[in-house]
PDB file of C-alpha atoms in Angstrom:
ATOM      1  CA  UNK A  16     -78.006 -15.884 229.629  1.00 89.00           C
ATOM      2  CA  UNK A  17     -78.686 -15.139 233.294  1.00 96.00           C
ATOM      3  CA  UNK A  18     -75.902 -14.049 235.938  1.00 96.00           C
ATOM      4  CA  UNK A  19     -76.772 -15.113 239.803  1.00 98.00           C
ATOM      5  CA  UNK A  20     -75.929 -12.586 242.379  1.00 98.00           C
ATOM      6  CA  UNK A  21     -76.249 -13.214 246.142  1.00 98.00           C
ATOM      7  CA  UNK A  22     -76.628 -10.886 248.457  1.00 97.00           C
ATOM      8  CA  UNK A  23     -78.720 -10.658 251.537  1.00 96.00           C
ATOM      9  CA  UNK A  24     -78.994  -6.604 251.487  1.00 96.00           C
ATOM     10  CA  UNK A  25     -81.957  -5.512 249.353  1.00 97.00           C
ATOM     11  CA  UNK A  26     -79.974  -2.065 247.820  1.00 95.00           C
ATOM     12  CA  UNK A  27     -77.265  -3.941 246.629  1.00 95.00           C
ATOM     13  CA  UNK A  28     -79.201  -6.604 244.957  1.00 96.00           C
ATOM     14  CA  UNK A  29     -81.095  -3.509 243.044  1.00 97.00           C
ATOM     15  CA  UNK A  30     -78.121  -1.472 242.447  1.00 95.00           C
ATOM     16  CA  UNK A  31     -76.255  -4.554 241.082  1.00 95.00           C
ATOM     17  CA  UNK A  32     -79.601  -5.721 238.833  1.00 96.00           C
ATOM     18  CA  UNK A  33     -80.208  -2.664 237.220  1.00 96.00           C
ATOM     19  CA  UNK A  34     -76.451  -1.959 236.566  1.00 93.00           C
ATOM     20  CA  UNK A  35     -75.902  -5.040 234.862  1.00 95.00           C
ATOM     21  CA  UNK A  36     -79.297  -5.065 233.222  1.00 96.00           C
ATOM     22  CA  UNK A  37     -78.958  -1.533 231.636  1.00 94.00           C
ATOM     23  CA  UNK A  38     -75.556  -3.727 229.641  1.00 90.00           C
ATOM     24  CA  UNK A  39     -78.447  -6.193 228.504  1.00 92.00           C
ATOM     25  CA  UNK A  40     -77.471  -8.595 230.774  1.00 94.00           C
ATOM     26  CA  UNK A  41     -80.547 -10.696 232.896  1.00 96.00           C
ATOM     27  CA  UNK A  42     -79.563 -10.975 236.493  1.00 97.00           C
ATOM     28  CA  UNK A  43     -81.677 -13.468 239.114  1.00 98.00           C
ATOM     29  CA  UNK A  44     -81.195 -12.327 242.304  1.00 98.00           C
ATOM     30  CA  UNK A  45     -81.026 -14.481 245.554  1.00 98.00           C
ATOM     31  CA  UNK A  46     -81.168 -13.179 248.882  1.00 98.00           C
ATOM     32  CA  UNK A  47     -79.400 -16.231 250.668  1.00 98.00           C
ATOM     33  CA  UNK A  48     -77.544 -19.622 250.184  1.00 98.00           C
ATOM     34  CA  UNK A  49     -81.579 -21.557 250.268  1.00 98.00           C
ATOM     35  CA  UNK A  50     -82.539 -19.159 247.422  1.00 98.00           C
ATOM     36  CA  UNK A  51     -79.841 -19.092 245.212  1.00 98.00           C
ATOM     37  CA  UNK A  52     -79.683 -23.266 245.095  1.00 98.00           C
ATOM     38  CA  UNK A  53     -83.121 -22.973 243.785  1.00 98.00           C
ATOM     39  CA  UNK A  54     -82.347 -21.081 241.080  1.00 98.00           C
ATOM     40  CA  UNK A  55     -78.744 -22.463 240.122  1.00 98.00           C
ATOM     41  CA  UNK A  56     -81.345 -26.258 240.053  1.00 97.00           C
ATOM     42  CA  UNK A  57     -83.950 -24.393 237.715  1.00 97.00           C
ATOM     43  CA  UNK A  58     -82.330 -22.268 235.809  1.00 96.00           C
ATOM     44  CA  UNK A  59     -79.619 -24.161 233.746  1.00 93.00           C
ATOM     45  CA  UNK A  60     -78.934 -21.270 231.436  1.00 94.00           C
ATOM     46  CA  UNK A  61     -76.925 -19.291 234.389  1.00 96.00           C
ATOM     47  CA  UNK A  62     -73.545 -17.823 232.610  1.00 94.00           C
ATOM     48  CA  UNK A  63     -71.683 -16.791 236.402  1.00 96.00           C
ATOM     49  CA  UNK A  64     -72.481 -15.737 239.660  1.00 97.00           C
ATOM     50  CA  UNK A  65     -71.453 -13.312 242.088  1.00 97.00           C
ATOM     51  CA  UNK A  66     -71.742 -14.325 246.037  1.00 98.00           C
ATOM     52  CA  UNK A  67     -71.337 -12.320 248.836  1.00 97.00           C
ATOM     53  CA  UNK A  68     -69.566 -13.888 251.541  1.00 96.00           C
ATOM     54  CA  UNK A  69     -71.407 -13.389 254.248  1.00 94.00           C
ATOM     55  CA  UNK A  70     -75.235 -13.766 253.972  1.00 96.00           C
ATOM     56  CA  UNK A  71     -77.909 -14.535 256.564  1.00 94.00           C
ATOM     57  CA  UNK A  72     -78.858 -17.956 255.627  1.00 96.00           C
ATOM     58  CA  UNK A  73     -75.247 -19.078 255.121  1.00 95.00           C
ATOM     59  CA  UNK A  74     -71.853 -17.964 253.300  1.00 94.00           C
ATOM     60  CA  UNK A  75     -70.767 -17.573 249.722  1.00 96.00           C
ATOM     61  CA  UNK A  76     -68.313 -20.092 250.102  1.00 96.00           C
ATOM     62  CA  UNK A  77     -69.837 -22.597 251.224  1.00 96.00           C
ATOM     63  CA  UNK A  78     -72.649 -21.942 248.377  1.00 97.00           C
ATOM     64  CA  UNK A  79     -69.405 -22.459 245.818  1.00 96.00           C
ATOM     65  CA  UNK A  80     -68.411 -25.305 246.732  1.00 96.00           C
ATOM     66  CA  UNK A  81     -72.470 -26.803 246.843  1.00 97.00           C
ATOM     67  CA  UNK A  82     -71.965 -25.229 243.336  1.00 97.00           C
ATOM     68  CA  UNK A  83     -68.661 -26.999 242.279  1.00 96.00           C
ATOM     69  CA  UNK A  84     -70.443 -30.301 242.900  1.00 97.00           C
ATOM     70  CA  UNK A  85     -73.861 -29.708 241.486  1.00 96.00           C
ATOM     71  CA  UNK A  86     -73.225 -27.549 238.580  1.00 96.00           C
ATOM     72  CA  UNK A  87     -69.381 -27.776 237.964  1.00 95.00           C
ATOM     73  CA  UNK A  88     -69.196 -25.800 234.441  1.00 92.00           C
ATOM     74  CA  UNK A  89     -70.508 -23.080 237.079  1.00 95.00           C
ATOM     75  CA  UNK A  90     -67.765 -22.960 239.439  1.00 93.00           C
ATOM     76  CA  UNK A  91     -66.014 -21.509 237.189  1.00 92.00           C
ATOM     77  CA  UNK A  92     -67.858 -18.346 236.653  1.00 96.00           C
ATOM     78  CA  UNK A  93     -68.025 -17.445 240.344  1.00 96.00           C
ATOM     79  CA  UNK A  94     -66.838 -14.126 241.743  1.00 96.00           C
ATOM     80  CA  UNK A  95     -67.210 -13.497 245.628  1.00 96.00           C
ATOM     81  CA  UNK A  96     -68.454 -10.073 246.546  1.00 95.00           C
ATOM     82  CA  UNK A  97     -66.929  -9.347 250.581  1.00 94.00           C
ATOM     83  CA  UNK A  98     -66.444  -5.896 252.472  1.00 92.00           C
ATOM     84  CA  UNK A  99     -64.308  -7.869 254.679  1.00 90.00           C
ATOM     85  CA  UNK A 100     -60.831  -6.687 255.012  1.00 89.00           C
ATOM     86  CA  UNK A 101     -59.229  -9.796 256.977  1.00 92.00           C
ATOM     87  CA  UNK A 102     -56.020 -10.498 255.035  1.00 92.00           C
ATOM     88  CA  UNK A 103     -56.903 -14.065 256.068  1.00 93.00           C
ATOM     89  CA  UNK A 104     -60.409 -14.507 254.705  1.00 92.00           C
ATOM     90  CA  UNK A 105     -59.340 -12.744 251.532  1.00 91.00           C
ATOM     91  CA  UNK A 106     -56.473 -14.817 250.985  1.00 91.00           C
ATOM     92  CA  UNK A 107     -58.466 -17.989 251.496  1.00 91.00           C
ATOM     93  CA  UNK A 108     -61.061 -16.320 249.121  1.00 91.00           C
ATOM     94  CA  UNK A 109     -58.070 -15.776 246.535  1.00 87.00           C
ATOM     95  CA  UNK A 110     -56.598 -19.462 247.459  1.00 91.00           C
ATOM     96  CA  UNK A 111     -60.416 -20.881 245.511  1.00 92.00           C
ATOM     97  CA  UNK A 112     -59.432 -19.851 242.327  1.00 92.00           C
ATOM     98  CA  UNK A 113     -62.465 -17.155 241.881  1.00 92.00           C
ATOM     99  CA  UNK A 114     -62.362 -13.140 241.142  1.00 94.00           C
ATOM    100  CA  UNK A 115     -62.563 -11.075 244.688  1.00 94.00           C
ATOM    101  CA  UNK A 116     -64.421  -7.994 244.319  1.00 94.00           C
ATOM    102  CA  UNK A 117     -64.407  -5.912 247.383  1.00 93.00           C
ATOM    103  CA  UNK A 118     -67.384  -3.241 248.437  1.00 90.00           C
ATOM    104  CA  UNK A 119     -67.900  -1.081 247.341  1.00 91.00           C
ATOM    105  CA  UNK A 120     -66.799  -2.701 243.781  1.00 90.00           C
ATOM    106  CA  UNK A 121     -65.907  -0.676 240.327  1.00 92.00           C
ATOM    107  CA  UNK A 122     -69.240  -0.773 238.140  1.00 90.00           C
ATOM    108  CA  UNK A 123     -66.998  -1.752 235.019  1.00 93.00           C
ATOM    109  CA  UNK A 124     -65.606  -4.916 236.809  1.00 93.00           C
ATOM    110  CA  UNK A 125     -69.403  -6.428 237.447  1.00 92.00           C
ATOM    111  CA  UNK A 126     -70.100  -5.458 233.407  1.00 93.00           C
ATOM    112  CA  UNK A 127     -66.616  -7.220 232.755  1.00 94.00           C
ATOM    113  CA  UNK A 128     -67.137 -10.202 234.272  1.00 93.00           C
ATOM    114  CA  UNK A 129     -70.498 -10.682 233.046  1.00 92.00           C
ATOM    115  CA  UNK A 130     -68.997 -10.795 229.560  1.00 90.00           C
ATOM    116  CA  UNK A 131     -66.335 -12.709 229.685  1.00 91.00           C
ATOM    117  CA  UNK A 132     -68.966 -15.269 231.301  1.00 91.00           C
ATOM    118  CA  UNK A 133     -71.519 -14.654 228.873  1.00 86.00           C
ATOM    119  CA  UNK A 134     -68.651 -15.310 226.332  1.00 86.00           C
ATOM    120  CA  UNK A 135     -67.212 -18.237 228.310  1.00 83.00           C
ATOM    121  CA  UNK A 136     -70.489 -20.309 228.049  1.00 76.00           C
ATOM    122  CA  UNK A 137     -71.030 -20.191 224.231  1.00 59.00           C
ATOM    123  CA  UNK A 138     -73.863 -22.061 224.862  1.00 50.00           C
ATOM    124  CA  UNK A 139     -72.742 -25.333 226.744  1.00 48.00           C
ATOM    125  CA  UNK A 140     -74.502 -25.665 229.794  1.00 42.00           C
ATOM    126  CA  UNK A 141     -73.518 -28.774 232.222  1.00 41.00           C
TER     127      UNK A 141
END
């Protein structure tokens, strides 16, 4: 099962595919908000994703909540990716209920949360 990541800078996209990849797991990777609802709509199989806050097309945030109301099994398995350090936007971050991971992240908390979604999903797809 396939884990989204969003993030509009190319290197981190690779970096972040072939880490999780090389632990099995598929990755589709959007550079924006317009590409990443095209594949959350196609690809129905999509265990969790991992948004970066701020992208070029639009913001992780508001792509969760477009995600809470189109694919609500989904929001659940969401994890926001920032380099922000604003105690404000990463309280508000922590206030929506999803995993924070801060750049540059720990390897072993990307593999981590892609199992425990991978797990989570057992199948059932909404």
């Amino acid at each position: 099962m396939p884990i989204l990541h969003v993030d509009d800078e190319l290197a981190i996209r690779e970096v972040v595919r072939r880490v999780l990849e090389t632990s099995g797991v598929t990755v589709l990777s959007a550079d924006g908000v317009r590409a990443a609802k095209v594949i959350v709509t196609s690809h129905h199989d999509v265990s969790g994703a991992f948004l970066d806050v701020q992208l070029e097309d639009g913001n992780g945030v508001e792509l969760c909540e477009w995600i809470r109301e189109h694919r609500p099994s989904l929001a659940r398995r969401v994890a926001f990716v920032t380099s922000s350090s604003d105690p404000v936007m990463l309280e508000h971050l922590a206030s929506l209920g999803c995993p924070v991971l801060r750049k540059p992240f720990e390897i072993a908390d990307l593999r981590r949360l892609a199992a425990v979604w991978e797990q989570a999903t057992n199948g059932a797809f909404s």
